[in-house]
Amino acid sequence: MSYVALTYWDLVLASLLLLINGAISFGFRLNLERSLAISAVRMVLQLALIAVLLKFIFASDAFWPTLLFAMLMLAATGYEVASHQSRRISGWRGYALAGGPPFAAGLVTALFAVTAIIGAEPWYAPRFFLPILGMIVGNALAGAGLVLDTIADGANRERQVIETRLALGQSRFVAMSDIMRRSVRAGMLPIMSMMATAGIVAIPGMMTGQILAGAEPGDAAKYQIMILFLIAGATGLAVLSAACGSVLLMTDERHRLRLERLQSNGSP
Amino acid sequence: MRAEHIKIGTSPPISFEVGSGECLAIDGPSGSGKTRLLRALADLDPFSGRVFFDGAEQSEMPGPAWRGAVRFVAAEPVWWTDTAREALPPDEACRSRAVRVAAAIGLPAAALDQPLQQLSTGERHRLSLARALADNPKVLLLDEPTSGLDPAAVALVEELIRYRLLSGNTVVLASHDAAFSKRLANARIALGKKPLTAHAP
């Protein structure tokens, strides 16, 4: 068995499946046809663009294009997480809090992977570094987003508890420790269930991709195991730093609760 | 404790000095900012003005250290634990002081281990006083300390405050119970009613 490259005609064939969704939307008057078409077109254009960019970066095999691409990912990360929160810290700090922890955690773990585990040469070889970084950041982002949501909602709901504890002379981290613990837990749950169900409920996307691309299932599984460990480590780091960062930004240096720094995102 | 030019709502700037063993009562209708003034003294909200205690300025002390000495006790106590004892500082001296305070205002030590949900509003209110006094703060900022209490409990709380005053505490009191605050206070300040805004935000 070897790798079978897809032709453009194959993709057109696959896209016919969207017609089913279109028919459902039309039949049940869901009014989803427009957004369905837009998301499908977006998906195709974005992936095509990424393919062109990556092709260029892989061909150059140089440091700066790799860094630039990673920076683009950072900006997208912050924007994605922040814009999906129901309550977020207003201003640029909100975006930094949303994007910083998952990206920093992803960067540290991806560097560990390419240097210590894979031993890529050079270490920034974009063919290894960028996909791994992307996969790790994408997952750490989900965990950090859960943390930010849980902690902002919790602080808003339990404002009186936090202020009572602050009034008793507790520091901001002690006063918010219950909420922090709850949010870190919420942020860790997805990766834990992902590890527990990997291979049972579904074969993970990356492993599927490698198998389709002709890799031995054993090799594909090894890569998948490594990636899941990396994701777990990065999620832990991202979740913890997102929780600490949230507490720091929702309080001030005098250990006062400053919930006016939160803004509600209007309904989408 | 000395306060200088504290701005609360539309009241003119407030300045006062209240010494060790003295009790200051804050008067004013609902919405005049009595709670906001107490919260400002405890450094729970940003505000304009200066507050000094024991030679130190509020803004020069870390928040938790300030609030360790200047203790705000809210009108509606909230809890984050199942029993009152779990909310006390782990320190043994603090715990036994809380038990003694609770006893002084008519609560048996067992009340500290009872699930808070099973206690009455008045009992929870008194437990919050015991919690606030556990680590022996120097200044007490009491917001409606008698709300939800029967006359007998009010008398006990009054006696407790008197005892704290005798042992050198400073008390700032906001209470709707005019007779209660008249019996305790050496001095009073009045806050004006802030005009109602035509449109809520």
CSV table of C-alpha atoms in Angstrom, one decimal:
chain,number,residue,atom,x,y,z
A,1,MET,CA,0.0,0.0,0.0
A,2,SER,CA,1.4,3.4,-0.9
A,3,TYR,CA,0.3,7.0,-0.6
A,4,VAL,CA,-2.5,8.0,-3.0
A,5,ALA,CA,-2.4,11.7,-3.9
A,6,LEU,CA,-5.8,13.2,-4.3
A,7,THR,CA,-6.8,15.0,-7.5
A,8,TYR,CA,-8.9,18.2,-7.6
A,9,TRP,CA,-11.7,16.1,-9.1
A,10,ASP,CA,-11.6,13.9,-6.0
A,11,LEU,CA,-12.2,17.0,-3.8
A,12,VAL,CA,-15.1,18.1,-6.0
A,13,LEU,CA,-16.6,14.6,-5.5
A,14,ALA,CA,-16.2,14.9,-1.7
A,15,SER,CA,-17.7,18.3,-1.7
A,16,LEU,CA,-20.9,16.8,-3.1
A,17,LEU,CA,-21.6,15.6,0.4
A,18,LEU,CA,-22.2,19.2,1.4
A,19,LEU,CA,-25.3,19.1,-0.8
A,20,ILE,CA,-26.9,16.7,1.8
A,21,ASN,CA,-26.4,19.4,4.5
A,22,GLY,CA,-27.8,22.0,2.1
A,23,ALA,CA,-30.8,19.9,1.4
A,24,ILE,CA,-31.4,19.3,5.2
A,25,SER,CA,-31.2,23.0,5.8
A,26,PHE,CA,-33.5,23.8,2.9
A,27,GLY,CA,-36.0,21.1,3.8
A,28,PHE,CA,-36.3,22.0,7.5
A,29,ARG,CA,-36.0,25.8,6.8
A,30,LEU,CA,-32.9,26.1,9.0
A,31,ASN,CA,-31.6,29.0,7.0
A,32,LEU,CA,-28.2,27.6,7.3
A,33,GLU,CA,-27.4,27.5,3.5
A,34,ARG,CA,-25.6,30.8,3.4
A,35,SER,CA,-23.4,30.2,6.5
A,36,LEU,CA,-22.8,26.6,5.3
A,37,ALA,CA,-21.5,27.9,2.0
A,38,ILE,CA,-19.4,30.6,3.6
A,39,SER,CA,-17.8,28.2,6.1
A,40,ALA,CA,-17.1,25.6,3.4
A,41,VAL,CA,-15.5,28.2,1.1
A,42,ARG,CA,-13.5,29.6,4.1
A,43,MET,CA,-12.2,26.2,5.0
A,44,VAL,CA,-11.0,25.5,1.4
A,45,LEU,CA,-9.4,28.9,1.0
A,46,GLN,CA,-7.7,28.8,4.4
A,47,LEU,CA,-6.3,25.4,3.9
A,48,ALA,CA,-5.1,26.2,0.4
A,49,LEU,CA,-3.4,29.3,1.7
A,50,ILE,CA,-1.7,27.4,4.5
A,51,ALA,CA,-0.6,24.8,2.0
A,52,VAL,CA,1.0,27.4,-0.2
A,53,LEU,CA,2.6,29.1,2.7
A,54,LEU,CA,4.0,25.9,4.2
A,55,LYS,CA,5.3,24.8,0.9
A,56,PHE,CA,7.2,28.1,0.6
A,57,ILE,CA,8.5,27.9,4.2
A,58,PHE,CA,9.5,24.2,3.9
A,59,ALA,CA,11.3,25.0,0.7
A,60,SER,CA,13.2,27.8,2.3
A,61,ASP,CA,13.9,25.8,5.5
A,62,ALA,CA,15.0,29.0,7.1
A,63,PHE,CA,14.5,30.4,10.6
A,64,TRP,CA,12.7,33.8,10.0
A,65,PRO,CA,9.8,32.5,7.8
A,66,THR,CA,9.2,29.8,10.5
A,67,LEU,CA,9.2,32.4,13.2
A,68,LEU,CA,6.9,34.7,11.3
A,69,PHE,CA,4.4,31.9,10.7
A,70,ALA,CA,4.5,31.0,14.4
A,71,MET,CA,3.8,34.7,15.3
A,72,LEU,CA,0.8,34.6,12.9
A,73,MET,CA,-0.4,31.6,14.9
A,74,LEU,CA,0.0,33.5,18.1
A,75,ALA,CA,-2.2,36.4,16.9
A,76,ALA,CA,-4.9,34.0,15.7
A,77,THR,CA,-4.8,32.1,19.0
A,78,GLY,CA,-5.4,35.2,21.1
A,79,TYR,CA,-8.2,36.4,18.8
A,80,GLU,CA,-9.9,33.0,18.7
A,81,VAL,CA,-10.0,32.4,22.4
A,82,ALA,CA,-10.8,36.0,23.4
A,83,SER,CA,-13.7,36.4,20.9
A,84,HIS,CA,-15.4,33.2,22.1
A,85,GLN,CA,-15.5,34.1,25.7
A,86,SER,CA,-18.8,35.3,27.2
A,87,ARG,CA,-16.8,37.6,29.6
A,88,ARG,CA,-13.3,38.7,29.0
A,89,ILE,CA,-10.8,41.2,30.3
A,90,SER,CA,-11.2,44.3,28.2
A,91,GLY,CA,-8.5,45.7,26.0
A,92,TRP,CA,-5.2,44.2,24.8
A,93,ARG,CA,-4.7,42.5,28.1
A,94,GLY,CA,-7.7,40.2,27.3
A,95,TYR,CA,-6.1,39.1,24.1
A,96,ALA,CA,-2.7,38.6,25.7
A,97,LEU,CA,-4.3,36.6,28.5
A,98,ALA,CA,-6.2,34.4,26.0
A,99,GLY,CA,-3.3,33.9,23.5
A,100,GLY,CA,-0.2,34.1,25.7
A,101,PRO,CA,-0.6,31.0,27.9
A,102,PRO,CA,-1.5,28.4,25.2
A,103,PHE,CA,1.1,29.8,22.9
A,104,ALA,CA,3.9,30.0,25.4
A,105,ALA,CA,3.1,26.5,26.7
A,106,GLY,CA,2.9,25.2,23.1
A,107,LEU,CA,6.2,26.8,22.2
A,108,VAL,CA,8.0,25.3,25.2
A,109,THR,CA,6.7,21.8,24.6
A,110,ALA,CA,7.2,22.0,20.8
A,111,LEU,CA,10.8,23.1,21.4
A,112,PHE,CA,11.2,20.1,23.8
A,113,ALA,CA,9.8,17.8,21.1
A,114,VAL,CA,11.9,18.9,18.2
A,115,THR,CA,15.2,19.1,20.2
A,116,ALA,CA,15.0,16.3,22.8
A,117,ILE,CA,12.5,13.8,21.2
A,118,ILE,CA,12.6,14.1,17.4
A,119,GLY,CA,16.1,15.6,17.1
A,120,ALA,CA,15.2,17.6,14.0
A,121,GLU,CA,18.2,19.2,12.2
A,122,PRO,CA,18.2,22.2,12.4
A,123,TRP,CA,15.9,22.3,15.5
A,124,TYR,CA,13.6,24.8,13.8
A,125,ALA,CA,13.1,22.7,10.7
A,126,PRO,CA,9.7,23.9,9.8
A,127,ARG,CA,8.4,20.6,8.6
A,128,PHE,CA,8.5,19.3,12.1
A,129,PHE,CA,8.3,22.4,14.2
A,130,LEU,CA,5.2,24.1,12.7
A,131,PRO,CA,2.8,21.2,12.5
A,132,ILE,CA,3.7,20.1,16.1
A,133,LEU,CA,3.4,23.7,17.4
A,134,GLY,CA,0.1,24.1,15.7
A,135,MET,CA,-1.4,20.9,17.0
A,136,ILE,CA,-0.2,21.6,20.6
A,137,VAL,CA,-1.3,25.2,20.6
A,138,GLY,CA,-4.7,24.3,19.1
A,139,ASN,CA,-5.4,21.9,21.9
A,140,ALA,CA,-3.8,24.0,24.8
A,141,LEU,CA,-6.0,26.8,23.5
A,142,ALA,CA,-9.2,24.9,24.1
A,143,GLY,CA,-8.1,24.2,27.7
A,144,ALA,CA,-7.0,27.8,28.4
A,145,GLY,CA,-10.3,29.0,27.0
A,146,LEU,CA,-12.2,26.8,29.4
A,147,VAL,CA,-10.2,28.2,32.3
A,148,LEU,CA,-10.8,31.8,31.3
A,149,ASP,CA,-14.5,31.2,31.0
A,150,THR,CA,-14.8,29.2,34.2
A,151,ILE,CA,-12.8,31.7,36.3
A,152,ALA,CA,-14.6,34.8,34.8
A,153,ASP,CA,-18.0,33.4,35.4
A,154,GLY,CA,-17.1,32.1,38.8
A,155,ALA,CA,-15.6,35.4,40.0
A,156,ASN,CA,-18.7,37.2,38.7
A,157,ARG,CA,-21.1,34.8,40.5
A,158,GLU,CA,-19.1,34.5,43.7
A,159,ARG,CA,-18.1,38.1,44.0
A,160,GLN,CA,-19.3,38.3,47.5
A,161,VAL,CA,-17.4,35.2,48.6
A,162,ILE,CA,-14.2,36.6,47.2
A,163,GLU,CA,-14.7,40.0,48.7
A,164,THR,CA,-15.5,38.5,52.1
A,165,ARG,CA,-12.3,36.5,52.0
A,166,LEU,CA,-10.3,39.5,50.9
A,167,ALA,CA,-11.9,41.5,53.7
A,168,LEU,CA,-10.7,38.9,56.2
A,169,GLY,CA,-7.1,39.6,55.1
A,170,GLN,CA,-6.6,36.8,52.6
A,171,SER,CA,-4.4,37.4,49.6
A,172,ARG,CA,-6.0,37.4,46.1
A,173,PHE,CA,-4.7,33.9,45.3
A,174,VAL,CA,-6.0,32.5,48.5
A,175,ALA,CA,-9.3,34.3,48.2
A,176,MET,CA,-9.8,32.9,44.7
A,177,SER,CA,-8.2,29.5,45.3
A,178,ASP,CA,-11.5,27.6,45.1
A,179,ILE,CA,-12.4,29.2,41.8
A,180,MET,CA,-8.9,28.7,40.4
A,181,ARG,CA,-8.9,25.0,41.4
A,182,ARG,CA,-12.3,24.5,39.7
A,183,SER,CA,-11.2,26.3,36.5
A,184,VAL,CA,-7.9,24.3,36.2
A,185,ARG,CA,-9.9,21.1,36.6
A,186,ALA,CA,-12.3,22.2,33.9
A,187,GLY,CA,-9.4,23.0,31.6
A,188,MET,CA,-7.7,19.7,32.1
A,189,LEU,CA,-10.8,17.5,31.6
A,190,PRO,CA,-10.8,17.5,27.7
A,191,ILE,CA,-7.2,16.3,27.3
A,192,MET,CA,-7.8,13.7,30.0
A,193,SER,CA,-10.8,12.3,28.3
A,194,MET,CA,-9.0,12.6,24.9
A,195,MET,CA,-6.2,10.4,26.3
A,196,ALA,CA,-8.6,8.0,27.9
A,197,THR,CA,-10.7,7.5,24.7
A,198,ALA,CA,-7.9,7.7,22.1
A,199,GLY,CA,-8.2,4.8,19.7
A,200,ILE,CA,-11.5,3.5,21.2
A,201,VAL,CA,-14.1,6.1,20.3
A,202,ALA,CA,-12.2,7.3,17.2
A,203,ILE,CA,-8.8,7.0,15.7
A,204,PRO,CA,-7.2,10.5,16.3
A,205,GLY,CA,-7.0,12.7,13.2
A,206,MET,CA,-3.2,12.8,13.0
A,207,MET,CA,-2.9,9.1,13.2
A,208,THR,CA,-5.6,8.7,10.5
A,209,GLY,CA,-3.7,11.2,8.4
A,210,GLN,CA,-0.4,9.3,8.7
A,211,ILE,CA,-2.0,5.9,8.0
A,212,LEU,CA,-3.7,7.4,4.9
A,213,ALA,CA,-0.4,8.8,3.9
A,214,GLY,CA,1.1,5.3,3.9
A,215,ALA,CA,2.7,5.1,7.4
A,216,GLU,CA,2.8,1.9,9.3
A,217,PRO,CA,0.0,1.9,11.9
A,218,GLY,CA,2.6,1.1,14.6
A,219,ASP,CA,4.6,4.2,13.6
A,220,ALA,CA,1.5,6.3,13.4
A,221,ALA,CA,0.5,5.2,16.8
A,222,LYS,CA,3.9,6.1,18.2
A,223,TYR,CA,3.6,9.6,16.8
A,224,GLN,CA,0.1,10.0,18.1
A,225,ILE,CA,1.2,8.9,21.6
A,226,MET,CA,4.0,11.4,21.6
A,227,ILE,CA,1.7,14.2,20.4
A,228,LEU,CA,-0.9,13.4,23.1
A,229,PHE,CA,1.8,13.5,25.8
A,230,LEU,CA,3.0,16.8,24.4
A,231,ILE,CA,-0.6,18.2,24.3
A,232,ALA,CA,-1.2,17.0,27.9
A,233,GLY,CA,2.0,18.7,29.1
A,234,ALA,CA,1.3,21.9,27.2
A,235,THR,CA,-2.3,22.0,28.4
A,236,GLY,CA,-1.2,21.7,32.0
A,237,LEU,CA,1.1,24.6,31.6
A,238,ALA,CA,-1.4,26.7,29.7
A,239,VAL,CA,-4.2,26.0,32.0
A,240,LEU,CA,-2.2,26.9,35.1
A,241,SER,CA,-0.8,30.1,33.7
A,242,ALA,CA,-4.2,31.1,32.3
A,243,ALA,CA,-5.6,30.7,35.8
A,244,CYS,CA,-2.9,32.7,37.5
A,245,GLY,CA,-3.0,35.4,34.8
A,246,SER,CA,-6.8,35.6,35.2
A,247,VAL,CA,-6.5,36.2,39.0
A,248,LEU,CA,-3.8,38.8,38.5
A,249,LEU,CA,-5.8,40.7,35.9
A,250,MET,CA,-9.1,40.5,37.7
A,251,THR,CA,-7.6,41.9,40.9
A,252,ASP,CA,-5.1,44.7,41.4
A,253,GLU,CA,-1.8,45.0,43.3
A,254,ARG,CA,-3.7,46.0,46.4
A,255,HIS,CA,-5.5,42.7,46.3
A,256,ARG,CA,-8.9,44.2,45.4
A,257,LEU,CA,-11.4,42.5,43.1
A,258,ARG,CA,-11.7,44.6,40.0
A,259,LEU,CA,-14.6,43.0,38.1
A,260,GLU,CA,-15.2,46.2,36.1
A,261,ARG,CA,-12.2,45.1,34.0
A,262,LEU,CA,-14.4,42.3,32.6
A,263,GLN,CA,-16.5,43.1,29.6
A,264,SER,CA,-19.3,41.0,28.3
A,265,ASN,CA,-19.1,39.9,24.7
A,266,GLY,CA,-22.4,40.6,23.0
A,267,SER,CA,-24.3,37.6,21.8
A,268,PRO,CA,-22.7,36.3,18.6
B,1,MET,CA,-7.8,55.9,62.4
B,2,ARG,CA,-7.8,59.0,60.4
B,3,ALA,CA,-9.6,59.6,57.1
B,4,GLU,CA,-9.0,62.6,54.8
B,5,HIS,CA,-11.2,63.8,52.0
B,6,ILE,CA,-12.9,60.6,51.1
B,7,LYS,CA,-15.3,61.1,48.2
B,8,ILE,CA,-18.3,58.9,48.2
B,9,GLY,CA,-21.0,59.6,45.5
B,10,THR,CA,-22.2,63.2,45.7
B,11,SER,CA,-21.5,63.8,49.4
B,12,PRO,CA,-18.9,66.5,50.2
B,13,PRO,CA,-15.5,65.0,51.0
B,14,ILE,CA,-15.5,63.2,54.3
B,15,SER,CA,-12.7,63.6,56.9
B,16,PHE,CA,-12.7,62.3,60.4
B,17,GLU,CA,-10.5,60.9,63.1
B,18,VAL,CA,-11.5,58.1,65.5
B,19,GLY,CA,-9.2,56.9,68.2
B,20,SER,CA,-8.5,53.7,70.0
B,21,GLY,CA,-11.5,52.7,72.2
B,22,GLU,CA,-13.8,55.1,70.3
B,23,CYS,CA,-16.9,54.3,68.2
B,24,LEU,CA,-17.9,56.4,65.2
B,25,ALA,CA,-21.4,56.0,63.8
B,26,ILE,CA,-22.2,56.7,60.2
B,27,ASP,CA,-25.7,58.0,59.6
B,28,GLY,CA,-27.6,58.4,56.3
B,29,PRO,CA,-30.5,57.0,54.4
B,30,SER,CA,-30.3,53.9,52.3
B,31,GLY,CA,-28.2,54.6,49.2
B,32,SER,CA,-26.2,57.4,50.8
B,33,GLY,CA,-23.0,55.4,50.7
B,34,LYS,CA,-22.5,54.1,54.2
B,35,THR,CA,-21.4,50.7,52.9
B,36,ARG,CA,-19.2,52.3,50.3
B,37,LEU,CA,-17.5,54.4,52.9
B,38,LEU,CA,-16.8,51.3,55.1
B,39,ARG,CA,-15.5,49.4,52.0
B,40,ALA,CA,-13.2,52.3,51.2
B,41,LEU,CA,-11.8,52.3,54.7
B,42,ALA,CA,-11.1,48.6,54.3
B,43,ASP,CA,-9.5,49.2,50.9
B,44,LEU,CA,-11.9,47.0,49.1
B,45,ASP,CA,-12.7,49.5,46.2
B,46,PRO,CA,-10.6,52.2,44.6
B,47,PHE,CA,-11.6,55.6,45.9
B,48,SER,CA,-10.2,59.1,46.2
B,49,GLY,CA,-9.0,60.2,49.6
B,50,ARG,CA,-6.5,59.0,52.2
B,51,VAL,CA,-6.8,56.8,55.2
B,52,PHE,CA,-4.2,56.4,58.0
B,53,PHE,CA,-4.1,53.9,60.8
B,54,ASP,CA,-1.5,53.5,63.5
B,55,GLY,CA,0.9,55.9,61.7
B,56,ALA,CA,0.8,54.0,58.4
B,57,GLU,CA,-1.0,55.2,55.3
B,58,GLN,CA,-3.4,52.7,53.7
B,59,SER,CA,-1.8,53.0,50.2
B,60,GLU,CA,1.7,52.2,51.6
B,61,MET,CA,0.6,48.9,53.2
B,62,PRO,CA,-0.1,45.7,51.3
B,63,GLY,CA,-3.8,45.2,50.9
B,64,PRO,CA,-4.0,41.9,52.9
B,65,ALA,CA,-2.0,43.4,55.8
B,66,TRP,CA,-4.2,46.5,56.0
B,67,ARG,CA,-7.4,44.3,56.0
B,68,GLY,CA,-5.8,42.1,58.6
B,69,ALA,CA,-5.9,45.1,60.9
B,70,VAL,CA,-8.9,47.0,59.6
B,71,ARG,CA,-11.7,44.5,59.3
B,72,PHE,CA,-14.9,45.1,57.3
B,73,VAL,CA,-17.9,42.9,58.4
B,74,ALA,CA,-20.5,42.9,55.7
B,75,ALA,CA,-24.2,43.3,56.4
B,76,GLU,CA,-25.0,40.0,54.6
B,77,PRO,CA,-22.5,37.4,55.6
B,78,VAL,CA,-21.5,34.9,52.9
B,79,TRP,CA,-19.7,31.6,53.4
B,80,TRP,CA,-17.6,29.4,51.2
B,81,THR,CA,-17.5,26.4,53.5
B,82,ASP,CA,-19.9,24.0,54.9
B,83,THR,CA,-19.3,24.9,58.5
B,84,ALA,CA,-18.1,28.0,60.2
B,85,ARG,CA,-15.0,26.3,61.6
B,86,GLU,CA,-13.6,25.5,58.2
B,87,ALA,CA,-13.7,29.2,57.3
B,88,LEU,CA,-11.5,30.2,60.3
B,89,PRO,CA,-7.8,30.7,60.0
B,90,PRO,CA,-5.9,27.4,60.7
B,91,ASP,CA,-4.1,29.0,63.6
B,92,GLU,CA,-5.1,27.5,67.0
B,93,ALA,CA,-5.2,30.9,68.9
B,94,CYS,CA,-7.6,32.3,66.2
B,95,ARG,CA,-9.8,29.3,66.5
B,96,SER,CA,-10.1,29.4,70.2
B,97,ARG,CA,-10.7,33.2,70.1
B,98,ALA,CA,-13.6,32.6,67.6
B,99,VAL,CA,-15.1,30.1,70.0
B,100,ARG,CA,-14.9,32.5,72.8
B,101,VAL,CA,-16.5,35.3,70.8
B,102,ALA,CA,-19.2,33.0,69.6
B,103,ALA,CA,-19.9,32.0,73.3
B,104,ALA,CA,-20.1,35.7,74.2
B,105,ILE,CA,-22.9,36.3,71.7
B,106,GLY,CA,-24.9,33.3,72.7
B,107,LEU,CA,-23.6,30.6,70.4
B,108,PRO,CA,-22.4,27.3,71.7
B,109,ALA,CA,-19.1,25.9,70.3
B,110,ALA,CA,-21.1,23.2,68.6
B,111,ALA,CA,-22.6,25.9,66.3
B,112,LEU,CA,-19.2,26.2,64.6
B,113,ASP,CA,-19.4,22.7,63.4
B,114,GLN,CA,-23.0,22.6,62.3
B,115,PRO,CA,-23.8,22.8,58.6
B,116,LEU,CA,-24.3,26.5,58.0
B,117,GLN,CA,-27.4,25.8,55.9
B,118,GLN,CA,-29.1,24.4,59.0
B,119,LEU,CA,-28.5,27.6,61.1
B,120,SER,CA,-30.8,30.6,61.2
B,121,THR,CA,-30.0,33.9,59.6
B,122,GLY,CA,-29.3,35.4,63.0
B,123,GLU,CA,-27.0,32.6,63.9
B,124,ARG,CA,-25.0,32.9,60.7
B,125,HIS,CA,-24.8,36.6,61.2
B,126,ARG,CA,-23.3,36.1,64.7
B,127,LEU,CA,-20.9,33.5,63.4
B,128,SER,CA,-19.7,36.0,60.8
B,129,LEU,CA,-18.8,38.3,63.7
B,130,ALA,CA,-16.9,35.5,65.4
B,131,ARG,CA,-15.1,34.8,62.1
B,132,ALA,CA,-14.2,38.4,61.7
B,133,LEU,CA,-12.8,38.7,65.2
B,134,ALA,CA,-10.9,35.4,65.1
B,135,ASP,CA,-7.5,37.0,64.3
B,136,ASN,CA,-8.0,40.0,66.6
B,137,PRO,CA,-8.2,42.9,64.2
B,138,LYS,CA,-7.6,46.4,65.6
B,139,VAL,CA,-10.4,48.3,63.7
B,140,LEU,CA,-13.9,47.0,63.2
B,141,LEU,CA,-16.0,48.4,60.3
B,142,LEU,CA,-19.4,47.0,61.1
B,143,ASP,CA,-22.2,47.2,58.5
B,144,GLU,CA,-25.6,46.6,60.1
B,145,PRO,CA,-24.2,44.4,62.8
B,146,THR,CA,-27.7,43.8,64.3
B,147,SER,CA,-29.6,42.9,61.1
B,148,GLY,CA,-31.6,39.7,61.5
B,149,LEU,CA,-31.0,39.5,65.3
B,150,ASP,CA,-33.6,39.3,68.1
B,151,PRO,CA,-33.5,41.8,71.0
B,152,ALA,CA,-31.6,39.4,73.2
B,153,ALA,CA,-28.9,38.8,70.6
B,154,VAL,CA,-28.7,42.6,69.9
B,155,ALA,CA,-27.9,43.1,73.5
B,156,LEU,CA,-25.1,40.5,73.4
B,157,VAL,CA,-23.6,42.0,70.3
B,158,GLU,CA,-23.8,45.4,71.9
B,159,GLU,CA,-21.9,44.0,74.9
B,160,LEU,CA,-19.3,42.4,72.6
B,161,ILE,CA,-18.7,45.7,70.8
B,162,ARG,CA,-18.4,47.5,74.2
B,163,TYR,CA,-15.9,45.0,75.3
B,164,ARG,CA,-13.9,45.4,72.1
B,165,LEU,CA,-13.9,49.2,72.7
B,166,LEU,CA,-12.7,48.7,76.2
B,167,SER,CA,-9.8,46.6,75.1
B,168,GLY,CA,-8.7,49.3,72.7
B,169,ASN,CA,-10.4,48.5,69.4
B,170,THR,CA,-11.7,51.3,67.1
B,171,VAL,CA,-15.2,50.8,65.8
B,172,VAL,CA,-16.9,52.4,62.8
B,173,LEU,CA,-20.6,51.5,62.7
B,174,ALA,CA,-23.3,51.9,60.1
B,175,SER,CA,-26.7,50.8,61.5
B,176,HIS,CA,-30.3,51.5,60.9
B,177,ASP,CA,-31.0,50.8,64.6
B,178,ALA,CA,-30.7,54.4,65.8
B,179,ALA,CA,-31.0,53.5,69.5
B,180,PHE,CA,-28.3,50.9,69.2
B,181,SER,CA,-25.8,53.2,67.5
B,182,LYS,CA,-26.7,56.0,69.9
B,183,ARG,CA,-25.8,53.8,72.9
B,184,LEU,CA,-22.4,52.9,71.4
B,185,ALA,CA,-21.1,55.9,69.5
B,186,ASN,CA,-19.0,58.7,70.8
B,187,ALA,CA,-19.2,60.6,67.5
B,188,ARG,CA,-21.3,60.6,64.3
B,189,ILE,CA,-21.0,61.7,60.8
B,190,ALA,CA,-23.9,62.0,58.3
B,191,LEU,CA,-23.9,61.2,54.6
B,192,GLY,CA,-26.3,62.8,52.2
B,193,LYS,CA,-28.6,61.0,49.9
B,194,LYS,CA,-27.2,60.8,46.4
B,195,PRO,CA,-29.7,62.1,43.8
B,196,LEU,CA,-31.3,59.3,41.8
B,197,THR,CA,-30.2,59.3,38.2
B,198,ALA,CA,-32.9,59.4,35.7
B,199,HIS,CA,-31.6,56.5,33.6
B,200,ALA,CA,-30.1,53.3,34.9
B,201,PRO,CA,-27.0,52.2,32.9
